[in-house]
Amino acid sequence: MKKWLIILVILSIGVFLTACGKEEASGDEPVYKIGAIYSSTGHNSPLGEPQSNATQMLVDEINDNGGINGTPLEIVLADDESSQEKATQEMNRLINDENVLAVLGTSGTGESMAMKGIATQNEVPMVAAAASAQLVEPVEDSHWVFKTPQSDVLAVEKVYTYLQSEGITKVATLTDSNAFGETGLEQLEEVQGNYDIEIVAKEVYNTEDTDMSSQLTKIDSSEAEALIVWGTNPGPANIAVNMQVLGMDIPYIGSHGIANQTFIDLAGDAAEGIVIPTGRLLFPDEIPEDDANYEALDSFYTNYTEQFDGEPGNFGSYGHDNLMLVVEALENGATDRESIRDYLENEINDWVGTTGTFNMSPEDHNGLDIDSLVMAEVKEGEWVLLED
Amino acid sequence: MGDLLQFLVTGITIGSIYAIVALGLVTIYSVTKVINLAQGEFVMLGGMLMFTFLNFNIPYWFAILFTLVLIIIVGWMMELTLIRPAKGANPISLIILTLGASLFIRGIASMIWGKDSVRVEPFTANDPINIAGAAITPQSIWVILLMVLIVFGLYILIDKTIIGKGFQASSANPNAARLMGISPKKMSSFSFVLSAGLGALAGMAIAPIMFPAYDTGLMLGVKGLSVAILGGLGSAPGAVLGGLILGLIESLGAGYVSSGFKDAIAFGFVLLILFIRPSGLLGEKSVGKGGL
């Protein structure tokens, strides 16, 4: 008797739940539902936090202004905690349970690569905010994946273009032995010929090394006219200080990996005069009004700083462009997974974002060129725009 | 020639950083036979606390004093709460306990200070000094000086004082030591306090050179341990010798062979030495007699 009662109760609960579910689904207004996964916590949180903030802020703005052609936009924001497992879980949840039209994110390369496979399998468009070119190359395997941050090769080309304009032809490289430095070195070696630049000394250091004087002494004895350093803090700051101690005065060109105030705080005086390629949001105040991206950048920056403590930075700008690209597709009638993908691939021409001006094509799912980067220089303890 | 001199100076600078970290490790080992894997964390705390105190505009020498006292308390607490309750456990278990402590301290540090590296001002004005074409910073000279002072101080303490005799006795035979009225417990506690203090000093001295962050203790701990083993575990002069050798090989390897292989060269050499002399450069063959 008891058993029957339990089964009855379970059954009735089941029926009740299904009834609820149905009611909810049928009673809904039409919405455009998209998912976003960013690393709000964990080691990538300095990247993911502004991305997540920017996304939420922009969605609220769009809905306050009546949504997309009258249809509200719903965003499902998820945090991958900077881990690949969590990114995979959330990706599956967004696609299968939440049934989103497209997925934005995530912040890190490893996590984004894990999501790429799921996006491809389920045929869902994905716009990543991670740097690595692997995400969208080779393009045959990246049918469903796009990304907005500049690839490393653009930073390398920007550096070489700058060196060319300075009349420098012989350079030395000093790169971190981690993935970031190694990719940088590969690209530096690969495209040197296109810019008539020759790498005459090639040195590396380990991420945790404290003194790079030996490598620098060797470079000092070579015929290098400039030094290219590819790494993230604190290594490049150590190198700047070591160079000052050794009295080396060849120009120091860094990577976008040190486009932050921390680098200047660490290196102190030794940072003066160091030049790097960077996105424009490192110094929104410095961007001239006639810049193609000025308007998008200015309104995004103003709104962001009004609503949140802290600056959006270059990472926030990827969050902005990821969302707005998909919104652009929705506005133009691409409202299912397939057509959003087709729209992103074929119809994004001269589209002005905050990172740069995008020209997507079947061969290029990033769509940026070197004009999406500018050169910055340290002057009196701050990054300033280097006019060319 | 100028290059060679610079490689040597750089090697000594790097080597003295490793050596000064290894000295704390050696102190604990020689009394308790425990390899303290959290020694690198004491060094990291030295740098980070120094940074915090200086940020609060506390005068430099007071900041050093506060940092020293705080870290000594950490070392003492660690012995009291972790090592002592587990006394009687074999050294391997104790070593794993110290590994846990190091993970714990690192986790706390990342919550307090975040992930970024910090900059600490040097002891004195830091205009580089030129020696026949090779440059060295005054801070590096401070590190070397401090290292020499510590070795000398340890020698006096261990070989010339009654506390030192107690140290050696507890290390060689705790039971016999107890019969002689020496408390191995106190000695164990004292060795942790001493090595935490040495770690703090090391951390403060090298912080202006290396931009400490919450995770620098890991690298320093590994290098410090390799150096201590190379020198012969338990030998303070051995730690210094080991540190300088490792630093010099790294620097010369990077300078004359390839900077990509410098660690491979350095640790290859360490392995070679240990094949020839398994007890390390200055290690005694019969470990367990105590003394630094």
XYZ file of C-alpha atoms in Angstrom:
680
model
C 0.000 0.000 0.000
C 2.774 2.387 1.018
C 4.654 1.629 -2.181
C 1.634 2.588 -4.269
C 1.318 5.839 -2.455
C 4.932 6.781 -3.134
C 4.609 5.959 -6.828
C 1.441 8.005 -7.006
C 3.125 10.985 -5.403
C 6.109 10.770 -7.747
C 3.837 10.495 -10.762
C 1.747 13.463 -9.772
C 4.864 15.582 -9.186
C 6.108 14.559 -12.621
C 2.858 15.521 -14.303
C 2.810 18.805 -12.431
C 6.366 19.663 -13.524
C 5.768 18.876 -17.190
C 2.636 20.972 -17.091
C 4.596 23.886 -15.650
C 7.331 23.500 -18.245
C 4.858 23.556 -21.098
C 3.044 26.558 -19.788
C 6.286 28.498 -19.494
C 7.350 27.683 -23.016
C 4.057 28.553 -24.641
C 3.534 31.722 -22.620
C 6.890 33.232 -23.645
C 7.285 36.278 -25.822
C 9.751 35.688 -28.643
C 13.306 36.551 -27.549
C 16.722 36.249 -29.104
C 18.656 34.117 -26.694
C 22.441 34.095 -26.879
C 24.986 32.640 -24.496
C 28.261 34.110 -23.255
C 31.014 32.284 -21.392
C 33.801 34.397 -19.912
C 36.382 33.687 -17.196
C 35.013 35.939 -14.449
C 36.979 33.976 -11.855
C 40.243 32.026 -11.856
C 43.572 33.024 -13.352
C 42.011 34.621 -16.430
C 39.737 36.849 -14.372
C 41.546 40.085 -15.315
C 40.445 39.288 -18.889
C 37.050 37.781 -18.238
C 35.709 40.267 -15.747
C 35.620 43.308 -18.057
C 34.292 41.085 -20.855
C 31.468 39.834 -18.719
C 30.687 43.330 -17.403
C 30.701 44.816 -20.893
C 28.356 42.122 -22.188
C 25.794 42.586 -19.429
C 25.954 46.368 -19.758
C 25.419 46.336 -23.527
C 22.545 43.857 -23.355
C 20.797 46.078 -20.794
C 21.344 49.078 -23.046
C 19.903 47.297 -26.067
C 16.822 46.142 -24.160
C 16.254 49.608 -22.684
C 16.171 50.913 -26.234
C 13.482 48.453 -27.297
C 15.574 45.393 -28.108
C 16.528 44.256 -31.582
C 13.837 45.347 -34.058
C 11.383 45.158 -31.172
C 12.447 41.718 -29.947
C 14.203 41.625 -26.589
C 17.667 40.142 -26.331
C 18.297 37.582 -23.628
C 21.833 36.784 -22.556
C 22.805 33.704 -20.557
C 26.091 34.650 -18.884
C 28.290 31.819 -17.670
C 31.660 31.684 -15.926
C 34.141 29.002 -16.935
C 36.343 29.665 -13.854
C 39.359 29.651 -16.226
C 39.104 25.881 -16.547
C 38.610 23.794 -19.672
C 36.308 21.298 -17.962
C 33.963 24.013 -16.791
C 34.065 25.714 -20.206
C 33.053 22.433 -21.843
C 30.226 21.905 -19.342
C 28.852 25.399 -19.764
C 29.120 25.193 -23.539
C 27.050 22.006 -23.558
C 24.528 23.528 -21.180
C 24.118 26.685 -23.267
C 23.692 24.793 -26.517
C 21.554 21.860 -25.395
C 19.599 23.126 -22.385
C 19.384 26.851 -23.021
C 19.177 26.401 -26.760
C 21.031 29.626 -27.570
C 21.478 31.048 -31.058
C 25.177 31.773 -30.645
C 27.875 31.577 -27.979
C 30.315 34.362 -27.130
C 33.670 33.623 -25.494
C 35.658 32.600 -23.807
C 38.638 34.589 -22.518
C 41.463 32.037 -22.574
C 42.899 30.179 -25.566
C 42.828 26.697 -24.015
C 39.225 27.034 -22.851
C 38.135 28.479 -26.190
C 39.786 25.604 -28.046
C 37.826 23.172 -25.885
C 34.616 24.992 -26.821
C 35.495 25.118 -30.515
C 34.979 21.367 -30.912
C 31.532 21.507 -29.313
C 30.501 24.486 -31.414
C 31.522 22.671 -34.589
C 29.781 19.454 -33.577
C 26.507 21.144 -32.709
C 26.712 23.682 -35.542
C 26.430 26.712 -33.318
C 28.227 29.966 -34.202
C 30.862 30.936 -31.634
C 32.727 34.240 -31.317
C 35.814 33.850 -29.128
C 37.663 36.516 -27.143
C 40.991 34.671 -26.963
C 44.108 35.723 -28.830
C 45.469 32.582 -30.468
C 45.167 32.353 -34.239
C 44.634 28.585 -33.866
C 41.018 29.306 -33.002
C 40.163 30.359 -36.532
C 42.880 28.524 -38.460
C 42.872 26.455 -40.532
C 39.690 28.029 -41.748
C 38.247 24.731 -43.108
C 38.083 23.433 -39.528
C 36.764 26.681 -38.160
C 33.518 26.902 -40.060
C 31.531 27.917 -36.975
C 34.176 29.854 -35.056
C 35.081 33.557 -35.203
C 37.200 35.728 -32.943
C 37.686 39.439 -32.297
C 41.099 39.877 -30.565
C 44.072 40.605 -32.804
C 46.180 37.527 -33.563
C 49.831 37.515 -32.509
C 50.975 37.768 -36.095
C 49.354 41.215 -36.374
C 51.330 42.425 -33.354
C 54.509 41.079 -34.946
C 53.730 42.774 -38.256
C 52.968 46.011 -36.449
C 56.335 45.857 -34.688
C 58.183 45.172 -37.959
C 56.341 47.998 -39.718
C 57.416 50.309 -36.927
C 61.046 49.128 -37.112
C 61.006 49.634 -40.875
C 59.825 53.207 -40.445
C 62.674 53.728 -37.976
C 65.155 52.379 -40.516
C 66.186 49.407 -38.384
C 67.076 46.175 -40.180
C 68.958 44.042 -37.643
C 67.197 42.988 -34.464
C 67.734 40.715 -31.499
C 64.910 38.775 -29.853
C 64.626 37.848 -26.201
C 61.505 35.767 -25.659
C 59.852 33.928 -22.807
C 60.059 30.135 -23.070
C 56.311 29.825 -22.342
C 53.561 29.463 -24.955
C 53.116 33.211 -25.385
C 56.804 33.865 -26.000
C 57.248 30.836 -28.222
C 54.335 31.723 -30.490
C 55.710 35.252 -30.675
C 59.155 33.997 -31.652
C 57.723 31.690 -34.315
C 55.846 34.571 -35.915
C 58.825 36.917 -35.599
C 60.977 34.408 -37.481
C 58.342 33.610 -40.045
C 57.592 37.090 -41.337
C 61.000 38.759 -40.896
C 61.764 38.370 -44.601
C 58.652 40.296 -45.672
C 59.962 43.377 -43.900
C 63.680 43.110 -44.788
C 64.459 42.555 -41.152
C 67.017 40.071 -39.958
C 67.108 38.473 -36.519
C 70.814 38.465 -35.663
C 70.577 37.230 -32.074
C 67.922 34.919 -30.697
C 67.823 34.467 -26.928
C 65.218 33.066 -24.564
C 64.580 33.232 -20.838
C 62.413 31.240 -18.427
C 59.281 32.825 -17.041
C 60.618 32.714 -13.481
C 64.169 33.921 -14.238
C 65.318 36.882 -12.182
C 68.301 38.144 -14.122
C 68.700 38.235 -17.901
C 72.049 40.053 -17.959
C 73.838 37.110 -19.607
C 71.459 37.063 -22.564
C 71.595 40.862 -22.798
C 75.394 40.911 -22.700
C 75.417 38.493 -25.615
C 72.907 40.633 -27.492
C 74.985 43.721 -26.751
C 77.950 42.100 -28.490
C 75.869 41.293 -31.588
C 75.132 43.793 -34.339
C 71.480 44.154 -33.323
C 70.106 47.677 -33.621
C 67.004 46.993 -31.564
C 65.762 44.409 -29.080
C 62.357 42.760 -29.330
C 61.116 41.260 -26.050
C 58.116 38.917 -26.126
C 56.706 37.957 -22.737
C 54.354 38.874 -19.915
C 55.137 40.375 -16.498
C 57.463 40.314 -14.689
C 60.163 39.043 -17.131
C 60.118 42.040 -19.507
C 60.394 44.396 -16.510
C 63.467 42.493 -15.308
C 64.947 42.850 -18.780
C 64.303 46.608 -18.815
C 66.028 46.980 -15.445
C 68.958 44.743 -16.474
C 69.419 46.787 -19.663
C 69.564 49.966 -17.627
C 72.154 48.469 -15.284
C 74.266 47.242 -18.196
C 74.007 50.652 -19.847
C 72.554 49.256 -23.088
C 70.857 51.930 -25.145
C 69.412 50.131 -28.174
C 65.637 50.576 -28.502
C 63.491 48.096 -26.544
C 60.323 46.970 -28.310
C 57.944 44.900 -26.233
C 54.810 42.931 -27.017
C 51.141 43.554 -26.273
C 51.728 41.202 -23.321
C 52.971 44.159 -21.264
C 50.244 46.614 -22.274
C 49.380 47.410 -18.664
C 50.325 49.760 -15.855
C 51.823 46.894 -13.826
C 54.734 46.724 -16.247
C 55.556 50.407 -15.724
C 55.149 50.101 -11.950
C 57.637 47.240 -11.912
C 60.254 48.606 -14.276
C 60.126 52.185 -12.948
C 62.537 54.560 -14.731
C 63.824 51.704 -16.829
C 60.461 51.585 -18.626
C 60.894 55.047 -20.174
C 60.991 54.993 -23.952
C 59.875 51.370 -24.318
C 57.598 50.869 -27.319
C 54.853 48.238 -27.786
C 51.980 47.386 -30.134
C 48.586 47.532 -28.397
C 44.862 47.852 -28.888
C 43.370 51.321 -28.571
C 41.593 50.778 -25.255
C 44.884 50.955 -23.366
C 44.441 54.730 -23.552
C 40.985 55.745 -24.807
C 41.753 59.387 -23.978
C 44.667 59.461 -26.386
C 42.791 58.330 -29.483
C 42.252 61.302 -31.846
C 38.701 62.181 -32.835
C 39.312 61.515 -36.507
C 40.212 57.894 -35.773
C 37.794 55.486 -37.468
C 37.072 53.712 -34.187
C 36.775 56.856 -32.072
C 33.000 56.963 -31.812
C 32.439 53.318 -30.915
C 35.309 53.452 -28.480
C 34.349 56.677 -26.803
C 30.737 55.777 -26.059
C 31.684 52.299 -24.856
C 34.420 53.646 -22.606
C 32.254 56.403 -21.125
C 29.343 54.084 -20.372
C 31.575 51.408 -18.945
C 33.472 53.665 -16.565
C 30.192 55.227 -15.418
C 28.759 51.860 -14.475
C 31.785 49.990 -13.158
C 34.876 50.646 -11.089
C 37.924 50.355 -13.273
C 38.561 50.505 -16.980
C 37.354 48.111 -19.669
C 40.855 47.863 -21.191
C 41.573 45.956 -24.378
C 39.872 42.857 -22.975
C 36.604 44.714 -22.432
C 36.731 45.800 -26.049
C 36.746 42.168 -27.182
C 33.648 41.582 -25.058
C 31.993 44.564 -26.737
C 32.823 43.519 -30.282
C 31.831 39.869 -29.720
C 28.338 40.853 -28.642
C 27.823 43.650 -31.144
C 28.827 41.434 -34.086
C 26.079 38.963 -33.216
C 23.630 41.816 -32.564
C 24.483 43.195 -35.998
C 23.572 39.838 -37.537
C 20.289 39.639 -35.589
C 19.356 43.186 -36.607
C 19.734 42.255 -40.236
C 17.394 39.316 -40.079
C 19.875 36.525 -39.416
C 17.946 34.943 -36.572
C 18.886 31.263 -36.611
C 22.218 29.547 -36.018
C 22.992 28.876 -39.670
C 22.153 32.349 -40.934
C 24.021 34.099 -38.098
C 27.135 32.197 -39.114
C 26.654 33.027 -42.789
C 26.047 36.655 -41.951
C 29.197 36.923 -39.819
C 31.280 35.315 -42.531
C 29.968 37.180 -45.544
C 28.337 40.425 -44.489
C 30.793 41.878 -41.978
C 32.617 44.370 -44.174
C 34.191 47.552 -42.835
C 32.274 46.962 -39.623
C 33.572 49.403 -37.035
C 34.084 47.937 -33.563
C 36.102 49.102 -30.595
C 39.045 46.801 -31.319
C 39.302 47.738 -34.961
C 37.508 47.621 -38.287
C 36.427 44.097 -39.185
C 36.364 42.539 -42.660
C 35.339 38.914 -42.266
C 35.512 36.494 -45.185
C 35.414 32.729 -45.714
C 39.243 32.826 -45.524
C 39.475 35.080 -42.478
C 37.319 34.638 -39.387
C 39.148 37.361 -37.462
C 38.876 40.116 -40.009
C 41.349 42.565 -38.510
C 44.467 44.071 -40.066
C 47.429 45.788 -38.449
C 45.528 49.084 -38.262
C 43.625 47.539 -35.354
C 46.823 48.043 -33.375
C 48.647 51.231 -32.507
C 52.135 51.789 -31.127
C 52.468 52.987 -27.550
C 55.446 54.403 -25.707
C 56.188 54.865 -22.011
C 56.518 58.549 -21.195
C 56.806 59.816 -17.640
C 55.436 56.607 -16.191
C 52.458 56.236 -18.531
C 51.614 54.591 -21.813
C 51.029 57.231 -24.484
C 50.072 56.915 -28.133
C 53.087 57.034 -30.414
C 52.185 59.150 -33.435
C 53.494 57.802 -36.698
C 86.855 39.562 -21.917
C 84.317 42.188 -20.847
C 81.590 39.679 -21.677
C 83.170 36.933 -19.585
C 83.445 39.237 -16.601
C 79.776 40.225 -16.947
C 78.735 36.557 -17.174
C 80.702 35.833 -13.995
C 79.210 38.795 -12.132
C 75.681 37.847 -13.270
C 76.325 34.232 -12.276
C 77.415 35.245 -8.799
C 74.359 37.519 -8.469
C 71.948 34.744 -9.458
C 73.876 32.152 -7.452
C 73.819 34.188 -4.266
C 70.002 34.422 -4.527
C 69.778 30.616 -4.712
C 72.299 30.208 -1.910
C 70.581 32.593 0.479
C 67.325 30.646 0.006
C 69.100 27.336 0.523
C 70.613 28.460 3.835
C 67.229 28.435 5.583
C 66.464 25.003 4.197
C 69.762 23.653 5.467
C 69.162 25.011 8.982
C 65.925 23.094 9.479
C 67.292 19.966 7.878
C 70.361 19.812 10.056
C 68.295 19.746 13.252
C 65.064 17.965 12.357
C 66.007 15.988 9.226
C 62.947 17.566 7.658
C 63.226 19.186 4.255
C 60.997 22.217 4.579
C 59.272 22.590 1.214
C 57.656 25.784 2.489
C 61.024 27.544 2.754
C 60.418 29.307 -0.576
C 57.141 30.603 0.867
C 58.990 32.269 3.759
C 61.108 34.025 1.153
C 58.049 35.061 -0.866
C 56.346 36.356 2.292
C 59.490 38.374 3.043
C 59.183 40.218 -0.247
C 55.412 40.642 -0.209
C 55.144 41.814 3.418
C 57.972 44.253 2.821
C 56.022 45.621 -0.143
C 52.864 45.981 1.956
C 54.599 47.759 4.852
C 56.378 50.132 2.493
C 53.021 50.893 0.874
C 51.715 51.933 4.284
C 54.613 54.409 4.392
C 56.306 52.672 7.295
C 59.996 53.689 7.427
C 62.232 51.261 5.578
C 64.144 49.781 8.500
C 60.979 49.410 10.592
C 59.355 47.612 7.687
C 62.267 45.177 7.676
C 61.868 44.609 11.410
C 58.085 44.059 11.218
C 58.460 41.680 8.287
C 61.105 39.709 10.127
C 58.995 39.402 13.284
C 55.838 38.427 11.408
C 57.530 35.701 9.403
C 59.275 34.337 12.471
C 55.813 34.003 14.030
C 54.627 32.180 10.907
C 57.581 29.781 11.142
C 56.989 29.201 14.833
C 53.267 28.592 14.283
C 54.049 26.164 11.517
C 56.292 24.096 13.771
C 53.784 24.261 16.616
C 50.674 23.331 14.637
C 52.062 21.007 11.979
C 55.395 19.461 12.803
C 55.110 19.003 16.564
C 51.748 17.210 16.664
C 53.090 14.836 14.011
C 56.354 14.236 15.845
C 57.373 10.658 15.621
C 56.065 10.438 12.090
C 58.780 9.581 9.613
C 60.529 12.425 7.773
C 58.666 11.722 4.523
C 55.304 12.422 6.191
C 56.725 15.588 7.720
C 58.041 16.718 4.330
C 54.588 16.196 2.841
C 53.165 18.265 5.687
C 55.496 21.125 4.773
C 54.385 20.786 1.158
C 50.805 21.239 2.357
C 51.856 24.279 4.352
C 53.503 25.775 1.289
C 50.346 25.308 -0.816
C 48.295 26.830 1.982
C 50.546 29.882 2.330
C 50.656 30.373 -1.434
C 46.865 30.204 -1.644
C 46.435 32.762 1.112
C 49.051 35.006 -0.515
C 47.242 34.945 -3.846
C 44.058 36.039 -2.078
C 45.783 38.872 -0.217
C 48.076 40.221 -2.916
C 46.484 38.985 -6.131
C 48.492 37.547 -9.003
C 50.554 40.545 -10.047
C 54.229 40.975 -9.308
C 55.195 43.890 -7.096
C 58.159 46.229 -6.899
C 60.107 46.773 -3.697
C 62.586 49.625 -3.335
C 66.238 48.600 -2.845
C 68.060 48.974 0.500
C 70.212 51.811 -0.782
C 70.395 53.972 -3.911
C 70.677 51.548 -6.781
C 73.033 53.148 -9.309
C 74.951 50.329 -10.932
C 78.629 49.952 -10.102
C 81.085 49.271 -12.887
C 83.916 46.821 -12.336
C 86.223 46.725 -15.344
C 83.331 46.838 -17.783
C 80.975 44.561 -15.849
C 77.992 46.120 -14.109
C 76.521 45.082 -10.773
C 73.787 46.702 -8.680
C 74.406 47.656 -5.040
C 71.428 45.464 -4.109
C 73.230 42.405 -5.488
C 76.224 43.315 -3.347
C 73.874 43.506 -0.346
C 72.633 39.998 -1.120
C 76.181 38.667 -1.317
C 77.166 40.462 1.907
C 74.107 39.172 3.719
C 74.817 35.655 2.517
C 78.375 35.792 3.874
C 77.138 37.246 7.166
C 74.535 34.504 7.553
C 77.038 31.730 6.919
C 79.428 33.278 9.408
C 76.641 33.821 11.953
C 75.466 30.236 11.593
C 79.010 28.997 12.084
C 79.348 30.979 15.331
C 75.919 29.882 16.520
C 76.322 26.203 15.777
C 79.941 25.643 16.624
C 80.645 28.206 19.345
C 77.508 28.414 21.479
C 75.730 26.034 23.806
C 72.542 26.335 21.745
C 74.527 25.130 18.777
C 75.736 22.109 20.721
C 72.110 21.406 21.570
C 71.262 21.636 17.864
C 73.913 19.127 16.964
C 72.986 16.796 19.792
C 69.278 16.793 18.907
C 70.137 16.062 15.339
C 72.557 13.234 16.042
C 70.539 11.450 18.707
C 67.375 13.009 20.148
C 67.087 10.430 22.944
C 70.626 10.885 24.186
C 70.162 14.637 23.925
C 67.078 14.447 26.121
C 69.068 12.502 28.720
C 71.586 15.337 28.734
C 68.871 17.841 29.577
C 68.460 19.233 26.045
C 64.915 19.528 24.757
C 64.768 18.378 21.117
C 61.287 19.912 20.961
C 62.642 23.328 21.773
C 65.472 22.843 19.330
C 63.051 21.860 16.571
C 60.947 24.919 17.311
C 64.033 27.106 17.371
C 65.282 25.750 14.050
C 61.982 26.669 12.383
C 62.076 30.142 13.883
C 65.661 30.587 12.751
C 65.062 29.401 9.225
C 61.867 31.445 8.880
C 63.940 34.460 9.901
C 66.633 33.562 7.378
C 63.948 33.120 4.720
C 62.520 36.531 5.567
C 65.940 38.157 5.309
C 66.537 36.444 1.994
C 63.124 37.538 0.717
C 63.655 41.159 1.667
C 67.149 41.233 0.179
C 66.195 39.756 -3.180
C 62.760 41.415 -3.532
C 64.190 44.593 -5.155
C 65.991 42.430 -7.721
C 63.286 39.984 -8.693
C 59.763 41.525 -8.448
C 58.145 39.010 -6.083
C 54.634 37.634 -6.639
C 52.509 35.136 -4.732
C 54.095 32.224 -6.592
C 57.815 33.122 -6.558
C 58.297 30.826 -3.564
C 57.769 27.798 -5.775
C 60.657 28.541 -8.121
C 62.936 29.690 -5.301
C 62.099 26.606 -3.253
C 62.981 24.284 -6.125
C 66.246 26.080 -6.912
C 67.080 26.363 -3.212
C 66.513 22.653 -2.672
C 68.659 21.704 -5.679
C 71.407 23.950 -4.373
C 71.166 22.527 -0.858
C 71.410 18.981 -2.211
C 74.289 19.923 -4.511
C 76.187 21.413 -1.576
C 75.452 18.463 0.662
C 72.262 18.683 2.716
C 72.991 20.109 6.127
C 76.099 22.033 5.158
C 75.805 25.835 5.132
C 79.097 26.492 3.304
C 78.011 23.738 0.909
C 74.765 25.604 0.191
C 76.713 28.740 -0.662
C 79.159 26.838 -2.846
C 76.284 24.979 -4.544
C 74.378 28.224 -5.157
C 77.335 29.989 -6.708
C 78.157 27.001 -8.913
C 74.573 26.707 -10.166
C 74.348 30.451 -10.813
C 77.660 30.532 -12.660
C 76.819 27.545 -14.856
C 73.433 29.043 -15.713
C 74.995 32.359 -16.615
C 77.933 30.930 -18.573
C 75.644 28.399 -20.252
C 73.294 31.156 -21.367
C 76.224 33.301 -22.463
C 78.368 30.807 -24.333
C 76.094 27.944 -25.303
C 72.390 28.748 -25.564
C 69.970 30.535 -23.317
C 67.332 27.962 -24.284
C 69.402 25.176 -22.769
C 70.786 26.955 -19.733
C 68.647 25.066 -17.224
C 69.303 21.768 -18.950
C 73.039 22.456 -18.802
C 72.929 23.588 -15.177
C 70.894 20.663 -13.921
C 72.815 18.204 -16.076
C 75.898 19.394 -14.254
C 74.185 19.048 -10.866
C 73.271 15.448 -11.718
C 76.829 14.737 -12.821
C 78.231 16.007 -9.518
C 75.713 13.933 -7.587
C 76.677 10.812 -9.543
C 80.271 11.339 -8.539
C 79.564 12.517 -4.995
C 76.104 11.297 -3.943
C 76.337 13.104 -0.618
C 76.914 16.468 -2.284
C 79.953 18.721 -2.450
C 80.517 19.262 1.261
C 78.110 16.666 2.605
C 79.386 14.154 5.097
C 79.190 10.560 4.039
C 77.429 9.436 7.198
C 74.515 11.785 7.365
C 73.091 12.150 10.851
C 76.013 13.502 12.782
C 74.450 16.923 12.790
C 76.037 20.302 12.596
C 75.842 22.804 9.780
